[in-house]
Amino acid sequence: MEKSLKDKHSELIHRLYKPLIFYLPRKMWADLDDKWMDKEFDTVFSTVILMRENGDNYILNNGASNFYLLGKASSLDKNIYELLDLKVKLTSEAFRFLSERYSLSVAFYKQISNWMVEHVKDDISNCSEETINSFEIQKEAFVKHWDYIQKHFSVPDHIKNYFDSI
């Protein structure tokens, strides 16, 4: 049975964030409300989390991460294959809708991964070189994926520039 457009979109999005290395910067939340500065939130903020391809996630604690992020580009390539197949199978309206939504998600992850690379050393003082390299690997994978998406699929300008002012 053929999957619905919604299910296909969900599969594409899941491969965007699996695997993923990330953290929640306390300073951004604290600017909204001082309650986030309480010690009870210490394990939530400025803690590096690794989400594996199978969806398992855990606090990294400067553990091994490069191994998981080296497959990021391959995971994103699966999405390219799927998009190319869908471009042939779907109506032009359905594919345009799907590719615009997907492009917006890619732009988001590219922006966030770039931001984390720029700030991880400031936000997490004891971050290991391997962890920092994992953030770099992830950023580069999203940048290359975004470049490919823009070159081979029509991405509207409002999506290309959506996160520029944030």
mmCIF file of C-alpha atoms in Angstrom:
data_model
loop_
_atom_site.group_PDB
_atom_site.id
_atom_site.type_symbol
_atom_site.label_atom_id
_atom_site.label_comp_id
_atom_site.label_asym_id
_atom_site.label_seq_id
_atom_site.Cartn_x
_atom_site.Cartn_y
_atom_site.Cartn_z
ATOM 1 C CA MET A 1 0.000 0.000 0.000
ATOM 2 C CA GLU A 2 1.309 3.420 -1.001
ATOM 3 C CA LYS A 3 2.172 5.720 1.895
ATOM 4 C CA SER A 4 0.345 9.002 2.230
ATOM 5 C CA LEU A 5 2.066 12.305 1.483
ATOM 6 C CA LYS A 6 1.971 13.074 5.206
ATOM 7 C CA ASP A 7 3.757 9.783 6.012
ATOM 8 C CA LYS A 8 6.383 10.420 3.341
ATOM 9 C CA HIS A 9 6.988 13.889 4.754
ATOM 10 C CA SER A 10 7.361 12.432 8.257
ATOM 11 C CA GLU A 11 9.971 9.948 7.034
ATOM 12 C CA LEU A 12 11.956 12.736 5.397
ATOM 13 C CA ILE A 13 11.828 14.863 8.549
ATOM 14 C CA HIS A 14 12.877 11.960 10.779
ATOM 15 C CA ARG A 15 16.005 11.484 8.709
ATOM 16 C CA LEU A 16 16.807 15.171 9.189
ATOM 17 C CA TYR A 17 17.088 14.816 12.952
ATOM 18 C CA LYS A 18 18.290 11.236 13.242
ATOM 19 C CA PRO A 19 21.187 11.265 14.028
ATOM 20 C CA LEU A 20 21.529 14.660 15.676
ATOM 21 C CA ILE A 21 23.774 16.278 18.259
ATOM 22 C CA PHE A 22 22.293 19.258 20.081
ATOM 23 C CA TYR A 23 21.929 21.199 23.288
ATOM 24 C CA LEU A 24 19.500 23.716 24.742
ATOM 25 C CA PRO A 25 21.330 26.957 25.602
ATOM 26 C CA ARG A 26 20.300 28.151 29.040
ATOM 27 C CA LYS A 27 21.071 31.789 28.231
ATOM 28 C CA MET A 28 18.285 31.958 25.653
ATOM 29 C CA TRP A 29 15.680 30.576 28.022
ATOM 30 C CA ALA A 30 16.919 32.655 30.949
ATOM 31 C CA ASP A 31 16.384 35.790 28.871
ATOM 32 C CA LEU A 32 12.704 34.841 28.766
ATOM 33 C CA ASP A 33 12.315 33.959 32.440
ATOM 34 C CA ASP A 34 14.720 33.866 35.418
ATOM 35 C CA LYS A 35 13.184 30.618 36.710
ATOM 36 C CA TRP A 36 15.339 28.704 34.189
ATOM 37 C CA MET A 37 18.442 29.683 36.186
ATOM 38 C CA ASP A 38 17.399 27.369 39.059
ATOM 39 C CA LYS A 39 19.728 24.438 39.748
ATOM 40 C CA GLU A 40 16.905 21.984 39.102
ATOM 41 C CA PHE A 41 17.304 22.704 35.372
ATOM 42 C CA ASP A 42 21.077 22.119 35.277
ATOM 43 C CA THR A 43 20.742 18.779 33.493
ATOM 44 C CA VAL A 44 18.370 20.232 30.906
ATOM 45 C CA PHE A 45 20.386 23.196 29.730
ATOM 46 C CA SER A 46 23.817 23.385 28.167
ATOM 47 C CA THR A 47 23.979 19.600 28.163
ATOM 48 C CA VAL A 48 24.950 17.931 24.902
ATOM 49 C CA ILE A 49 22.467 15.299 23.757
ATOM 50 C CA LEU A 50 23.145 12.733 21.047
ATOM 51 C CA MET A 51 20.191 11.256 19.215
ATOM 52 C CA ARG A 52 21.166 8.141 17.310
ATOM 53 C CA GLU A 53 19.726 7.085 13.987
ATOM 54 C CA ASN A 54 17.426 4.595 15.734
ATOM 55 C CA GLY A 55 15.945 7.421 17.844
ATOM 56 C CA ASP A 56 17.709 6.560 21.106
ATOM 57 C CA ASN A 57 19.092 9.631 22.784
ATOM 58 C CA TYR A 58 21.301 10.213 25.762
ATOM 59 C CA ILE A 59 23.438 12.807 27.506
ATOM 60 C CA LEU A 60 26.777 12.666 25.722
ATOM 61 C CA ASN A 61 29.115 13.690 28.591
ATOM 62 C CA ASN A 62 31.936 14.112 26.046
ATOM 63 C CA GLY A 63 31.587 10.478 25.019
ATOM 64 C CA ALA A 64 32.100 9.140 21.519
ATOM 65 C CA SER A 65 29.962 10.951 18.977
ATOM 66 C CA ASN A 66 31.866 11.261 15.680
ATOM 67 C CA PHE A 67 30.979 7.688 14.751
ATOM 68 C CA TYR A 68 27.264 8.525 14.830
ATOM 69 C CA LEU A 69 27.559 11.850 12.999
ATOM 70 C CA LEU A 70 29.712 10.503 10.191
ATOM 71 C CA GLY A 71 26.532 8.874 8.851
ATOM 72 C CA LYS A 72 24.633 12.166 8.808
ATOM 73 C CA ALA A 73 25.412 12.926 5.150
ATOM 74 C CA SER A 74 24.332 9.425 4.161
ATOM 75 C CA SER A 75 21.061 9.848 6.024
ATOM 76 C CA LEU A 76 20.427 13.127 4.214
ATOM 77 C CA ASP A 77 21.318 11.489 0.884
ATOM 78 C CA LYS A 78 18.499 8.993 1.484
ATOM 79 C CA ASN A 79 16.176 11.977 1.524
ATOM 80 C CA ILE A 80 17.512 13.161 -1.833
ATOM 81 C CA TYR A 81 16.827 9.742 -3.364
ATOM 82 C CA GLU A 82 13.334 9.779 -1.900
ATOM 83 C CA LEU A 83 12.652 13.310 -3.141
ATOM 84 C CA LEU A 84 13.828 12.443 -6.647
ATOM 85 C CA ASP A 85 11.520 9.401 -6.691
ATOM 86 C CA LEU A 86 8.615 11.445 -5.357
ATOM 87 C CA LYS A 87 9.169 14.180 -7.932
ATOM 88 C CA VAL A 88 8.362 11.627 -10.635
ATOM 89 C CA LYS A 89 5.458 9.967 -8.794
ATOM 90 C CA LEU A 90 3.575 12.952 -7.366
ATOM 91 C CA THR A 91 1.579 15.637 -9.101
ATOM 92 C CA SER A 92 3.509 18.872 -9.502
ATOM 93 C CA GLU A 93 1.279 20.559 -6.904
ATOM 94 C CA ALA A 94 1.775 17.780 -4.342
ATOM 95 C CA PHE A 95 5.539 17.685 -4.909
ATOM 96 C CA ARG A 96 5.835 21.467 -4.675
ATOM 97 C CA PHE A 97 3.948 21.396 -1.370
ATOM 98 C CA LEU A 98 6.127 18.593 -0.018
ATOM 99 C CA SER A 99 9.407 20.106 -1.189
ATOM 100 C CA GLU A 100 8.563 23.538 0.223
ATOM 101 C CA ARG A 101 7.764 22.070 3.644
ATOM 102 C CA TYR A 102 10.859 19.921 3.526
ATOM 103 C CA SER A 103 13.041 22.849 2.414
ATOM 104 C CA LEU A 104 11.820 24.914 5.343
ATOM 105 C CA SER A 105 12.800 22.115 7.731
ATOM 106 C CA VAL A 106 16.234 21.783 6.125
ATOM 107 C CA ALA A 107 16.736 25.556 6.414
ATOM 108 C CA PHE A 108 15.824 25.345 10.114
ATOM 109 C CA TYR A 109 18.272 22.523 10.873
ATOM 110 C CA LYS A 110 21.003 24.248 8.859
ATOM 111 C CA GLN A 111 20.481 27.463 10.813
ATOM 112 C CA ILE A 112 20.378 25.734 14.200
ATOM 113 C CA SER A 113 23.409 23.542 13.507
ATOM 114 C CA ASN A 114 25.385 26.580 12.367
ATOM 115 C CA TRP A 115 24.351 28.469 15.518
ATOM 116 C CA MET A 116 25.405 25.583 17.762
ATOM 117 C CA VAL A 117 28.846 25.399 16.116
ATOM 118 C CA GLU A 118 29.317 29.121 16.688
ATOM 119 C CA HIS A 119 28.245 29.010 20.348
ATOM 120 C CA VAL A 120 29.018 25.576 21.773
ATOM 121 C CA LYS A 121 32.456 26.558 23.114
ATOM 122 C CA ASP A 122 30.975 29.550 24.941
ATOM 123 C CA ASP A 123 27.913 27.745 26.254
ATOM 124 C CA ILE A 124 29.574 24.493 27.331
ATOM 125 C CA SER A 125 32.949 25.187 28.859
ATOM 126 C CA ASN A 126 34.126 21.574 29.187
ATOM 127 C CA CYS A 127 33.153 20.457 25.685
ATOM 128 C CA SER A 128 35.663 18.011 24.190
ATOM 129 C CA GLU A 129 37.258 18.431 20.766
ATOM 130 C CA GLU A 130 35.464 15.313 19.539
ATOM 131 C CA THR A 131 32.099 16.773 20.518
ATOM 132 C CA ILE A 132 32.946 20.088 18.862
ATOM 133 C CA ASN A 133 34.008 18.172 15.734
ATOM 134 C CA SER A 134 30.685 16.331 15.770
ATOM 135 C CA PHE A 135 28.848 19.649 15.735
ATOM 136 C CA GLU A 136 31.050 20.650 12.769
ATOM 137 C CA ILE A 137 30.359 17.402 10.897
ATOM 138 C CA GLN A 138 26.640 17.908 11.396
ATOM 139 C CA LYS A 139 26.772 21.536 10.257
ATOM 140 C CA GLU A 140 28.687 20.638 7.096
ATOM 141 C CA ALA A 141 26.231 17.854 6.276
ATOM 142 C CA PHE A 142 23.288 20.266 6.559
ATOM 143 C CA VAL A 143 25.059 22.970 4.530
ATOM 144 C CA LYS A 144 25.834 20.564 1.689
ATOM 145 C CA HIS A 145 22.313 19.142 1.808
ATOM 146 C CA TRP A 146 20.805 22.641 1.723
ATOM 147 C CA ASP A 147 23.010 23.602 -1.225
ATOM 148 C CA TYR A 148 21.892 20.511 -3.127
ATOM 149 C CA ILE A 149 18.223 21.146 -2.349
ATOM 150 C CA GLN A 150 18.475 24.739 -3.589
ATOM 151 C CA LYS A 151 20.275 23.716 -6.768
ATOM 152 C CA HIS A 152 18.057 20.789 -7.778
ATOM 153 C CA PHE A 153 14.620 21.650 -6.414
ATOM 154 C CA SER A 154 12.742 24.898 -6.613
ATOM 155 C CA VAL A 155 13.002 26.571 -3.229
ATOM 156 C CA PRO A 156 10.992 29.806 -2.985
ATOM 157 C CA ASP A 157 12.850 32.912 -1.859
ATOM 158 C CA HIS A 158 10.670 33.299 1.236
ATOM 159 C CA ILE A 159 11.971 29.918 2.432
ATOM 160 C CA LYS A 160 15.590 30.648 1.468
ATOM 161 C CA ASN A 161 15.487 33.795 3.580
ATOM 162 C CA TYR A 162 13.105 32.609 6.301
ATOM 163 C CA PHE A 163 15.678 32.374 9.094
ATOM 164 C CA ASP A 164 17.959 35.229 8.022
ATOM 165 C CA SER A 165 16.528 37.730 10.496
ATOM 166 C CA ILE A 166 16.491 35.395 13.502
#
